[in-house]
Amino acid sequence: MACFYSPARAGLFAFTLLVGVVISVTNAQNEPILVPDVIDYQKLLPMLPEPPAGWTADKAEGSTEDVGGFRITNVHRDYRKGEGDKAPTAAISILDSVSNPDYVSATTAAWNNNSESGEGYGKSVTIEGNPGFEAFEKENKHATLWVMVANRYFVQVELQNQDPAELQQWIKRVDLKKLAEIK
């Protein structure tokens, strides 16, 4: 299965989060560090939906890891409809970012920058009251939606070879209200 998720991408995402954590700690050297603990990945795996009719899905994967003194939890699942390079694919990931509220604030603030060109677009959105950002690259037919839930969970939906309007259908498959209640 063509996969949007890779250990390298997960590592880059985790590294970006870690850099944000280190910057936050460096800026507050004399303040006590009170970092809430992330959820164990096993609690987030059930949030990844089953495939819709006509689709298949890989087994959901996840991890909770110590990275530079902080814990990061990430879960992921890939979906596919049909075979071949042009077959529609989807991927859903959830990252618990509770250990770095500064990273959450900076990322969601950046979502206020909208743009559109012949190559695609990026725009802020609101999904069930949650802030988000949607992007689409026309040439690659690659659409991505990020949603911040409960000021802690980044939910990412990536689509390949699908209309970007399908992002709305995919995010509806994740129970965002139930996710917000997981602590």
Short mmCIF file of N, CA and C in Angstrom, two decimals:
data_model
loop_
_atom_site.label_atom_id
_atom_site.label_comp_id
_atom_site.label_asym_id
_atom_site.label_seq_id
_atom_site.Cartn_x
_atom_site.Cartn_y
_atom_site.Cartn_z
N MET A 1 0.85 -1.19 0.00
CA MET A 1 0.00 0.00 0.00
C MET A 1 0.88 1.23 0.00
N ALA A 2 0.56 2.18 -0.86
CA ALA A 2 1.25 3.46 -0.83
C ALA A 2 0.90 4.13 0.48
N CYS A 3 1.90 4.62 1.14
CA CYS A 3 1.67 5.09 2.51
C CYS A 3 2.17 6.52 2.66
N PHE A 4 1.35 7.37 3.25
CA PHE A 4 1.76 8.73 3.53
C PHE A 4 2.60 8.75 4.80
N TYR A 5 2.46 7.74 5.60
CA TYR A 5 3.11 7.68 6.91
C TYR A 5 4.38 6.88 6.76
N SER A 6 5.43 7.34 7.34
CA SER A 6 6.67 6.59 7.34
C SER A 6 7.38 6.89 8.64
N PRO A 7 8.28 6.00 9.05
CA PRO A 7 9.04 6.31 10.25
C PRO A 7 9.78 7.64 10.12
N ALA A 8 10.25 7.97 8.91
CA ALA A 8 10.95 9.24 8.73
C ALA A 8 10.00 10.41 8.96
N ARG A 9 8.78 10.32 8.42
CA ARG A 9 7.80 11.40 8.61
C ARG A 9 7.42 11.50 10.08
N ALA A 10 7.20 10.38 10.73
CA ALA A 10 6.87 10.40 12.16
C ALA A 10 8.02 10.98 12.96
N GLY A 11 9.23 10.61 12.57
CA GLY A 11 10.40 11.15 13.26
C GLY A 11 10.54 12.65 13.06
N LEU A 12 10.27 13.13 11.84
CA LEU A 12 10.33 14.56 11.58
C LEU A 12 9.27 15.30 12.39
N PHE A 13 8.07 14.75 12.43
CA PHE A 13 6.99 15.37 13.20
C PHE A 13 7.36 15.40 14.69
N ALA A 14 7.89 14.28 15.18
CA ALA A 14 8.30 14.20 16.59
C ALA A 14 9.45 15.17 16.86
N PHE A 15 10.40 15.27 15.91
CA PHE A 15 11.52 16.19 16.08
C PHE A 15 11.02 17.63 16.14
N THR A 16 10.09 18.00 15.26
CA THR A 16 9.52 19.35 15.26
C THR A 16 8.87 19.64 16.60
N LEU A 17 8.12 18.69 17.10
CA LEU A 17 7.48 18.86 18.40
C LEU A 17 8.53 19.02 19.49
N LEU A 18 9.59 18.21 19.44
CA LEU A 18 10.66 18.28 20.43
C LEU A 18 11.35 19.63 20.40
N VAL A 19 11.63 20.16 19.20
CA VAL A 19 12.27 21.47 19.09
C VAL A 19 11.39 22.52 19.78
N GLY A 20 10.10 22.44 19.55
CA GLY A 20 9.18 23.37 20.22
C GLY A 20 9.24 23.24 21.72
N VAL A 21 9.34 22.01 22.20
CA VAL A 21 9.43 21.76 23.65
C VAL A 21 10.73 22.35 24.19
N VAL A 22 11.85 22.11 23.50
CA VAL A 22 13.14 22.62 23.96
C VAL A 22 13.13 24.14 24.00
N ILE A 23 12.56 24.78 22.97
CA ILE A 23 12.48 26.24 22.95
C ILE A 23 11.65 26.73 24.12
N SER A 24 10.53 26.06 24.38
CA SER A 24 9.68 26.45 25.50
C SER A 24 10.42 26.33 26.82
N VAL A 25 11.16 25.25 26.99
CA VAL A 25 11.89 25.03 28.25
C VAL A 25 13.01 26.05 28.37
N THR A 26 13.72 26.32 27.26
CA THR A 26 14.81 27.29 27.29
C THR A 26 14.30 28.67 27.66
N ASN A 27 13.14 29.04 27.15
CA ASN A 27 12.57 30.35 27.45
C ASN A 27 12.09 30.46 28.89
N ALA A 28 11.88 29.35 29.54
CA ALA A 28 11.36 29.37 30.90
C ALA A 28 12.30 28.61 31.84
N GLN A 29 13.60 28.91 31.75
CA GLN A 29 14.61 28.16 32.49
C GLN A 29 14.39 28.18 33.99
N ASN A 30 13.92 29.28 34.54
CA ASN A 30 13.79 29.39 35.98
C ASN A 30 12.41 29.02 36.49
N GLU A 31 11.53 28.63 35.59
CA GLU A 31 10.18 28.25 36.00
C GLU A 31 10.12 26.73 36.16
N PRO A 32 9.33 26.25 37.11
CA PRO A 32 9.18 24.80 37.23
C PRO A 32 8.49 24.24 36.00
N ILE A 33 8.89 23.05 35.60
CA ILE A 33 8.31 22.42 34.42
C ILE A 33 7.16 21.52 34.88
N LEU A 34 5.96 21.92 34.55
CA LEU A 34 4.77 21.14 34.87
C LEU A 34 4.15 20.69 33.56
N VAL A 35 4.55 19.53 33.07
CA VAL A 35 4.10 19.04 31.78
C VAL A 35 3.13 17.88 32.00
N PRO A 36 1.89 18.03 31.52
CA PRO A 36 0.96 16.92 31.64
C PRO A 36 1.46 15.73 30.83
N ASP A 37 1.09 14.55 31.23
CA ASP A 37 1.51 13.34 30.53
C ASP A 37 0.59 13.06 29.36
N VAL A 38 1.15 12.54 28.28
CA VAL A 38 0.37 12.17 27.12
C VAL A 38 -0.40 10.88 27.39
N ILE A 39 -1.41 10.66 26.59
CA ILE A 39 -2.22 9.44 26.66
C ILE A 39 -1.42 8.28 26.09
N ASP A 40 -1.57 7.10 26.65
CA ASP A 40 -0.97 5.92 26.08
C ASP A 40 -1.63 5.66 24.72
N TYR A 41 -0.84 5.29 23.74
CA TYR A 41 -1.36 5.13 22.38
C TYR A 41 -2.50 4.11 22.30
N GLN A 42 -2.51 3.13 23.19
CA GLN A 42 -3.57 2.11 23.17
C GLN A 42 -4.96 2.73 23.33
N LYS A 43 -5.05 3.86 24.04
CA LYS A 43 -6.34 4.53 24.23
C LYS A 43 -6.80 5.27 22.98
N LEU A 44 -5.86 5.62 22.11
CA LEU A 44 -6.21 6.36 20.90
C LEU A 44 -6.45 5.46 19.69
N LEU A 45 -5.91 4.25 19.69
CA LEU A 45 -6.09 3.36 18.54
C LEU A 45 -7.56 3.17 18.15
N PRO A 46 -8.50 3.00 19.12
CA PRO A 46 -9.90 2.81 18.73
C PRO A 46 -10.52 4.04 18.05
N MET A 47 -9.86 5.19 18.11
CA MET A 47 -10.39 6.39 17.47
C MET A 47 -10.18 6.36 15.96
N LEU A 48 -9.28 5.51 15.49
CA LEU A 48 -9.05 5.39 14.05
C LEU A 48 -10.15 4.51 13.46
N PRO A 49 -10.94 5.06 12.52
CA PRO A 49 -12.13 4.36 12.05
C PRO A 49 -11.84 3.14 11.18
N GLU A 50 -12.85 2.29 11.08
CA GLU A 50 -12.81 1.17 10.15
C GLU A 50 -12.94 1.74 8.74
N PRO A 51 -12.50 0.99 7.72
CA PRO A 51 -12.59 1.52 6.36
C PRO A 51 -14.05 1.61 5.90
N PRO A 52 -14.36 2.60 5.07
CA PRO A 52 -15.71 2.68 4.51
C PRO A 52 -15.93 1.55 3.50
N ALA A 53 -17.16 1.34 3.11
CA ALA A 53 -17.50 0.29 2.14
C ALA A 53 -16.67 0.46 0.87
N GLY A 54 -16.10 -0.64 0.39
CA GLY A 54 -15.29 -0.63 -0.82
C GLY A 54 -13.83 -0.30 -0.60
N TRP A 55 -13.45 -0.01 0.65
CA TRP A 55 -12.08 0.34 0.99
C TRP A 55 -11.47 -0.76 1.85
N THR A 56 -10.15 -0.83 1.87
CA THR A 56 -9.43 -1.70 2.80
C THR A 56 -8.57 -0.80 3.69
N ALA A 57 -8.11 -1.35 4.81
CA ALA A 57 -7.26 -0.58 5.72
C ALA A 57 -6.17 -1.47 6.28
N ASP A 58 -5.03 -0.86 6.48
CA ASP A 58 -3.95 -1.54 7.21
C ASP A 58 -4.34 -1.58 8.68
N LYS A 59 -3.63 -2.40 9.42
CA LYS A 59 -3.83 -2.43 10.87
C LYS A 59 -3.40 -1.07 11.45
N ALA A 60 -4.17 -0.57 12.39
CA ALA A 60 -3.82 0.69 13.06
C ALA A 60 -2.52 0.50 13.83
N GLU A 61 -1.67 1.52 13.79
CA GLU A 61 -0.38 1.49 14.48
C GLU A 61 -0.27 2.67 15.41
N GLY A 62 0.57 2.53 16.41
CA GLY A 62 0.78 3.65 17.31
C GLY A 62 1.98 3.44 18.20
N SER A 63 2.35 4.51 18.89
CA SER A 63 3.45 4.42 19.83
C SER A 63 3.36 5.56 20.82
N THR A 64 3.90 5.31 22.00
CA THR A 64 4.14 6.34 23.00
C THR A 64 5.62 6.25 23.32
N GLU A 65 6.34 7.33 23.04
CA GLU A 65 7.79 7.29 23.17
C GLU A 65 8.30 8.45 24.01
N ASP A 66 9.43 8.21 24.66
CA ASP A 66 10.14 9.28 25.35
C ASP A 66 11.07 9.93 24.35
N VAL A 67 10.95 11.25 24.22
CA VAL A 67 11.79 11.99 23.29
C VAL A 67 12.35 13.18 24.05
N GLY A 68 13.60 13.10 24.40
CA GLY A 68 14.24 14.22 25.08
C GLY A 68 13.60 14.59 26.41
N GLY A 69 13.13 13.59 27.15
CA GLY A 69 12.54 13.86 28.45
C GLY A 69 11.04 14.11 28.41
N PHE A 70 10.47 14.14 27.24
CA PHE A 70 9.03 14.30 27.08
C PHE A 70 8.47 13.09 26.35
N ARG A 71 7.19 12.85 26.57
CA ARG A 71 6.55 11.71 25.92
C ARG A 71 5.69 12.21 24.76
N ILE A 72 5.69 11.44 23.68
CA ILE A 72 4.90 11.74 22.50
C ILE A 72 4.09 10.51 22.14
N THR A 73 2.80 10.71 21.89
CA THR A 73 1.93 9.62 21.46
C THR A 73 1.40 9.94 20.08
N ASN A 74 1.48 8.94 19.20
CA ASN A 74 1.02 9.09 17.83
C ASN A 74 0.36 7.77 17.40
N VAL A 75 -0.81 7.86 16.75
CA VAL A 75 -1.45 6.69 16.16
C VAL A 75 -1.74 6.99 14.70
N HIS A 76 -1.82 5.93 13.87
CA HIS A 76 -1.94 6.12 12.44
C HIS A 76 -2.59 4.90 11.79
N ARG A 77 -3.33 5.16 10.68
CA ARG A 77 -3.91 4.08 9.89
C ARG A 77 -4.01 4.52 8.44
N ASP A 78 -3.65 3.60 7.51
CA ASP A 78 -3.73 3.85 6.07
C ASP A 78 -4.93 3.11 5.49
N TYR A 79 -5.56 3.74 4.49
CA TYR A 79 -6.74 3.21 3.81
C TYR A 79 -6.50 3.25 2.30
N ARG A 80 -7.13 2.30 1.57
CA ARG A 80 -6.94 2.23 0.11
C ARG A 80 -8.21 1.71 -0.54
N LYS A 81 -8.47 2.26 -1.73
CA LYS A 81 -9.61 1.78 -2.53
C LYS A 81 -9.07 1.33 -3.87
N GLY A 82 -8.98 0.02 -4.05
CA GLY A 82 -8.48 -0.52 -5.31
C GLY A 82 -6.98 -0.72 -5.30
N GLU A 83 -6.46 -0.98 -6.50
CA GLU A 83 -5.03 -1.27 -6.68
C GLU A 83 -4.42 -0.28 -7.66
N GLY A 84 -3.12 -0.24 -7.70
CA GLY A 84 -2.41 0.59 -8.66
C GLY A 84 -2.00 1.94 -8.08
N ASP A 85 -1.14 2.61 -8.84
CA ASP A 85 -0.57 3.89 -8.40
C ASP A 85 -1.60 5.01 -8.32
N LYS A 86 -2.66 4.92 -9.10
CA LYS A 86 -3.66 5.99 -9.13
C LYS A 86 -4.86 5.70 -8.24
N ALA A 87 -4.82 4.60 -7.49
CA ALA A 87 -5.92 4.25 -6.59
C ALA A 87 -6.05 5.30 -5.49
N PRO A 88 -7.26 5.68 -5.12
CA PRO A 88 -7.45 6.62 -4.02
C PRO A 88 -6.92 6.03 -2.70
N THR A 89 -6.22 6.86 -1.95
CA THR A 89 -5.73 6.45 -0.64
C THR A 89 -6.07 7.53 0.38
N ALA A 90 -6.08 7.10 1.63
CA ALA A 90 -6.31 8.02 2.74
C ALA A 90 -5.44 7.57 3.90
N ALA A 91 -5.12 8.49 4.78
CA ALA A 91 -4.36 8.19 6.00
C ALA A 91 -4.89 9.10 7.10
N ILE A 92 -5.06 8.53 8.28
CA ILE A 92 -5.50 9.31 9.44
C ILE A 92 -4.48 9.12 10.55
N SER A 93 -4.05 10.25 11.14
CA SER A 93 -3.10 10.22 12.25
C SER A 93 -3.64 11.09 13.38
N ILE A 94 -3.32 10.70 14.60
CA ILE A 94 -3.67 11.51 15.78
C ILE A 94 -2.41 11.63 16.62
N LEU A 95 -2.05 12.85 16.97
CA LEU A 95 -0.88 13.12 17.80
C LEU A 95 -1.34 13.83 19.06
N ASP A 96 -0.94 13.30 20.21
CA ASP A 96 -1.22 13.96 21.49
C ASP A 96 -0.10 14.96 21.75
N SER A 97 -0.42 16.25 21.70
CA SER A 97 0.58 17.30 21.86
C SER A 97 0.45 18.03 23.19
N VAL A 98 -0.18 17.40 24.18
CA VAL A 98 -0.43 18.06 25.46
C VAL A 98 0.86 18.49 26.15
N SER A 99 1.98 17.85 25.85
CA SER A 99 3.23 18.19 26.52
C SER A 99 3.83 19.50 26.03
N ASN A 100 3.25 20.10 24.98
CA ASN A 100 3.80 21.35 24.49
C ASN A 100 2.71 22.33 24.05
N PRO A 101 2.10 23.04 25.00
CA PRO A 101 1.05 23.99 24.65
C PRO A 101 1.55 25.14 23.77
N ASP A 102 2.83 25.51 23.87
CA ASP A 102 3.37 26.57 23.01
C ASP A 102 3.37 26.14 21.54
N TYR A 103 3.70 24.89 21.29
CA TYR A 103 3.68 24.34 19.93
C TYR A 103 2.25 24.36 19.38
N VAL A 104 1.29 23.99 20.22
CA VAL A 104 -0.12 24.01 19.81
C VAL A 104 -0.53 25.43 19.44
N SER A 105 -0.20 26.39 20.28
CA SER A 105 -0.56 27.79 20.02
C SER A 105 0.07 28.31 18.74
N ALA A 106 1.35 28.05 18.56
CA ALA A 106 2.05 28.55 17.37
C ALA A 106 1.49 27.92 16.09
N THR A 107 1.23 26.63 16.14
CA THR A 107 0.72 25.93 14.96
C THR A 107 -0.68 26.41 14.60
N THR A 108 -1.57 26.47 15.57
CA THR A 108 -2.93 26.89 15.26
C THR A 108 -2.98 28.36 14.85
N ALA A 109 -2.08 29.19 15.36
CA ALA A 109 -2.03 30.60 14.93
C ALA A 109 -1.62 30.68 13.46
N ALA A 110 -0.71 29.82 13.03
CA ALA A 110 -0.27 29.81 11.64
C ALA A 110 -1.40 29.41 10.69
N TRP A 111 -2.40 28.72 11.20
CA TRP A 111 -3.52 28.29 10.36
C TRP A 111 -4.38 29.46 9.91
N ASN A 112 -4.17 30.65 10.42
CA ASN A 112 -4.96 31.81 10.01
C ASN A 112 -4.50 32.41 8.69
N ASN A 113 -3.41 31.90 8.13
CA ASN A 113 -2.88 32.39 6.87
C ASN A 113 -3.48 31.60 5.71
N ASN A 114 -4.38 32.22 4.95
CA ASN A 114 -5.01 31.57 3.81
C ASN A 114 -4.31 31.96 2.52
N SER A 115 -4.26 31.04 1.56
CA SER A 115 -3.65 31.33 0.27
C SER A 115 -4.31 30.48 -0.81
N GLU A 116 -4.28 30.98 -2.04
CA GLU A 116 -4.80 30.23 -3.18
C GLU A 116 -4.01 30.62 -4.42
N SER A 117 -3.68 29.61 -5.23
CA SER A 117 -2.96 29.84 -6.48
C SER A 117 -3.39 28.77 -7.48
N GLY A 118 -2.79 28.81 -8.64
CA GLY A 118 -3.07 27.80 -9.66
C GLY A 118 -2.63 26.41 -9.24
N GLU A 119 -1.71 26.34 -8.28
CA GLU A 119 -1.20 25.05 -7.82
C GLU A 119 -2.05 24.42 -6.72
N GLY A 120 -2.86 25.24 -6.06
CA GLY A 120 -3.67 24.70 -4.97
C GLY A 120 -4.07 25.78 -3.99
N TYR A 121 -4.35 25.36 -2.76
CA TYR A 121 -4.79 26.33 -1.75
C TYR A 121 -4.46 25.83 -0.35
N GLY A 122 -4.52 26.76 0.59
CA GLY A 122 -4.44 26.48 2.02
C GLY A 122 -5.42 27.42 2.70
N LYS A 123 -6.27 26.89 3.55
CA LYS A 123 -7.27 27.75 4.20
C LYS A 123 -7.62 27.24 5.59
N SER A 124 -7.92 28.18 6.46
CA SER A 124 -8.36 27.79 7.80
C SER A 124 -9.81 27.33 7.72
N VAL A 125 -10.15 26.36 8.57
CA VAL A 125 -11.49 25.80 8.62
C VAL A 125 -11.87 25.57 10.08
N THR A 126 -13.14 25.35 10.31
CA THR A 126 -13.63 24.95 11.63
C THR A 126 -14.45 23.68 11.44
N ILE A 127 -14.10 22.65 12.19
CA ILE A 127 -14.78 21.36 12.11
C ILE A 127 -15.37 21.06 13.48
N GLU A 128 -16.69 21.01 13.56
CA GLU A 128 -17.39 20.74 14.82
C GLU A 128 -16.87 21.65 15.95
N GLY A 129 -16.63 22.91 15.64
CA GLY A 129 -16.17 23.87 16.64
C GLY A 129 -14.67 23.83 16.89
N ASN A 130 -13.93 22.97 16.19
CA ASN A 130 -12.49 22.82 16.38
C ASN A 130 -11.74 23.54 15.26
N PRO A 131 -10.66 24.28 15.60
CA PRO A 131 -9.90 24.96 14.55
C PRO A 131 -9.15 23.95 13.69
N GLY A 132 -8.99 24.31 12.42
CA GLY A 132 -8.28 23.41 11.52
C GLY A 132 -7.70 24.14 10.34
N PHE A 133 -7.02 23.39 9.51
CA PHE A 133 -6.41 23.94 8.30
C PHE A 133 -6.48 22.88 7.21
N GLU A 134 -6.89 23.30 6.02
CA GLU A 134 -7.02 22.41 4.87
C GLU A 134 -6.10 22.89 3.76
N ALA A 135 -5.40 21.96 3.12
CA ALA A 135 -4.50 22.29 2.02
C ALA A 135 -4.71 21.29 0.89
N PHE A 136 -4.53 21.78 -0.35
CA PHE A 136 -4.68 20.92 -1.52
C PHE A 136 -3.65 21.29 -2.56
N GLU A 137 -2.93 20.27 -3.07
CA GLU A 137 -1.97 20.43 -4.16
C GLU A 137 -2.60 19.80 -5.40
N LYS A 138 -2.96 20.62 -6.38
CA LYS A 138 -3.67 20.14 -7.57
C LYS A 138 -2.87 19.14 -8.38
N GLU A 139 -1.62 19.44 -8.64
CA GLU A 139 -0.80 18.58 -9.52
C GLU A 139 -0.70 17.16 -8.98
N ASN A 140 -0.49 17.02 -7.69
CA ASN A 140 -0.33 15.70 -7.07
C ASN A 140 -1.65 15.11 -6.58
N LYS A 141 -2.73 15.89 -6.67
CA LYS A 141 -4.03 15.48 -6.12
C LYS A 141 -3.86 15.03 -4.67
N HIS A 142 -3.19 15.87 -3.90
CA HIS A 142 -2.88 15.57 -2.50
C HIS A 142 -3.59 16.59 -1.61
N ALA A 143 -4.49 16.11 -0.76
CA ALA A 143 -5.25 16.98 0.15
C ALA A 143 -4.94 16.60 1.59
N THR A 144 -4.84 17.61 2.45
CA THR A 144 -4.55 17.37 3.86
C THR A 144 -5.44 18.27 4.71
N LEU A 145 -5.93 17.70 5.79
CA LEU A 145 -6.73 18.44 6.76
C LEU A 145 -6.15 18.19 8.14
N TRP A 146 -5.88 19.28 8.88
CA TRP A 146 -5.43 19.19 10.26
C TRP A 146 -6.52 19.80 11.13
N VAL A 147 -6.84 19.15 12.22
CA VAL A 147 -7.83 19.67 13.16
C VAL A 147 -7.25 19.55 14.57
N MET A 148 -7.38 20.63 15.36
CA MET A 148 -6.93 20.61 16.76
C MET A 148 -8.15 20.33 17.63
N VAL A 149 -8.09 19.25 18.41
CA VAL A 149 -9.20 18.84 19.26
C VAL A 149 -8.79 18.96 20.72
N ALA A 150 -9.62 19.63 21.50
CA ALA A 150 -9.43 19.78 22.95
C ALA A 150 -8.09 20.43 23.30
N ASN A 151 -7.58 21.23 22.40
CA ASN A 151 -6.32 21.95 22.62
C ASN A 151 -5.17 20.99 22.95
N ARG A 152 -5.27 19.76 22.40
CA ARG A 152 -4.22 18.79 22.69
C ARG A 152 -3.99 17.80 21.55
N TYR A 153 -5.03 17.39 20.84
CA TYR A 153 -4.90 16.36 19.80
C TYR A 153 -4.89 16.98 18.41
N PHE A 154 -3.82 16.72 17.66
CA PHE A 154 -3.79 17.05 16.25
C PHE A 154 -4.32 15.84 15.50
N VAL A 155 -5.39 16.02 14.75
CA VAL A 155 -5.92 14.96 13.89
C VAL A 155 -5.57 15.37 12.47
N GLN A 156 -4.92 14.47 11.75
CA GLN A 156 -4.53 14.75 10.38
C GLN A 156 -5.15 13.72 9.45
N VAL A 157 -5.79 14.21 8.38
CA VAL A 157 -6.33 13.35 7.33
C VAL A 157 -5.61 13.73 6.05
N GLU A 158 -5.01 12.74 5.39
CA GLU A 158 -4.32 12.96 4.11
C GLU A 158 -5.00 12.12 3.05
N LEU A 159 -5.29 12.72 1.91
CA LEU A 159 -5.91 12.02 0.80
C LEU A 159 -5.04 12.14 -0.44
N GLN A 160 -4.99 11.07 -1.21
CA GLN A 160 -4.29 11.07 -2.49
C GLN A 160 -5.26 10.58 -3.54
N ASN A 161 -5.29 11.25 -4.70
CA ASN A 161 -6.14 10.88 -5.83
C ASN A 161 -7.63 10.94 -5.49
N GLN A 162 -8.01 11.95 -4.71
CA GLN A 162 -9.40 12.20 -4.38
C GLN A 162 -9.67 13.70 -4.44
N ASP A 163 -10.92 14.04 -4.58
CA ASP A 163 -11.34 15.43 -4.53
C ASP A 163 -11.14 15.93 -3.10
N PRO A 164 -10.65 17.17 -2.91
CA PRO A 164 -10.44 17.65 -1.55
C PRO A 164 -11.73 17.74 -0.73
N ALA A 165 -12.87 17.79 -1.38
CA ALA A 165 -14.14 17.81 -0.64
C ALA A 165 -14.32 16.53 0.18
N GLU A 166 -13.64 15.47 -0.21
CA GLU A 166 -13.72 14.20 0.53
C GLU A 166 -13.10 14.30 1.93
N LEU A 167 -12.25 15.32 2.15
CA LEU A 167 -11.67 15.50 3.49
C LEU A 167 -12.78 15.59 4.54
N GLN A 168 -13.86 16.29 4.22
CA GLN A 168 -14.97 16.45 5.16
C GLN A 168 -15.60 15.11 5.51
N GLN A 169 -15.70 14.21 4.53
CA GLN A 169 -16.28 12.89 4.80
C GLN A 169 -15.35 12.06 5.68
N TRP A 170 -14.06 12.17 5.43
CA TRP A 170 -13.11 11.39 6.21
C TRP A 170 -13.04 11.87 7.66
N ILE A 171 -13.02 13.17 7.88
CA ILE A 171 -12.92 13.67 9.27
C ILE A 171 -14.17 13.30 10.05
N LYS A 172 -15.31 13.19 9.38
CA LYS A 172 -16.54 12.79 10.07
C LYS A 172 -16.47 11.35 10.58
N ARG A 173 -15.56 10.56 10.05
CA ARG A 173 -15.42 9.17 10.50
C ARG A 173 -14.69 9.09 11.84
N VAL A 174 -14.03 10.17 12.23
CA VAL A 174 -13.35 10.23 13.53
C VAL A 174 -14.31 10.91 14.51
N ASP A 175 -14.60 10.27 15.61
CA ASP A 175 -15.51 10.84 16.61
C ASP A 175 -14.74 11.89 17.43
N LEU A 176 -14.79 13.14 16.96
CA LEU A 176 -14.02 14.20 17.59
C LEU A 176 -14.49 14.51 19.00
N LYS A 177 -15.77 14.37 19.25
CA LYS A 177 -16.30 14.61 20.62
C LYS A 177 -15.77 13.57 21.59
N LYS A 178 -15.75 12.32 21.15
CA LYS A 178 -15.22 11.25 22.01
C LYS A 178 -13.72 11.43 22.21
N LEU A 179 -13.01 11.82 21.16
CA LEU A 179 -11.58 12.07 21.27
C LEU A 179 -11.32 13.16 22.30
N ALA A 180 -12.10 14.23 22.28
CA ALA A 180 -11.91 15.35 23.21
C ALA A 180 -12.06 14.91 24.66
N GLU A 181 -12.82 13.86 24.91
CA GLU A 181 -13.07 13.39 26.28
C GLU A 181 -11.95 12.50 26.82
N ILE A 182 -11.07 12.02 25.94
CA ILE A 182 -9.98 11.13 26.38
C ILE A 182 -8.92 11.97 27.06
N LYS A 183 -8.64 11.65 28.31
CA LYS A 183 -7.63 12.38 29.08
C LYS A 183 -6.71 11.41 29.79
#
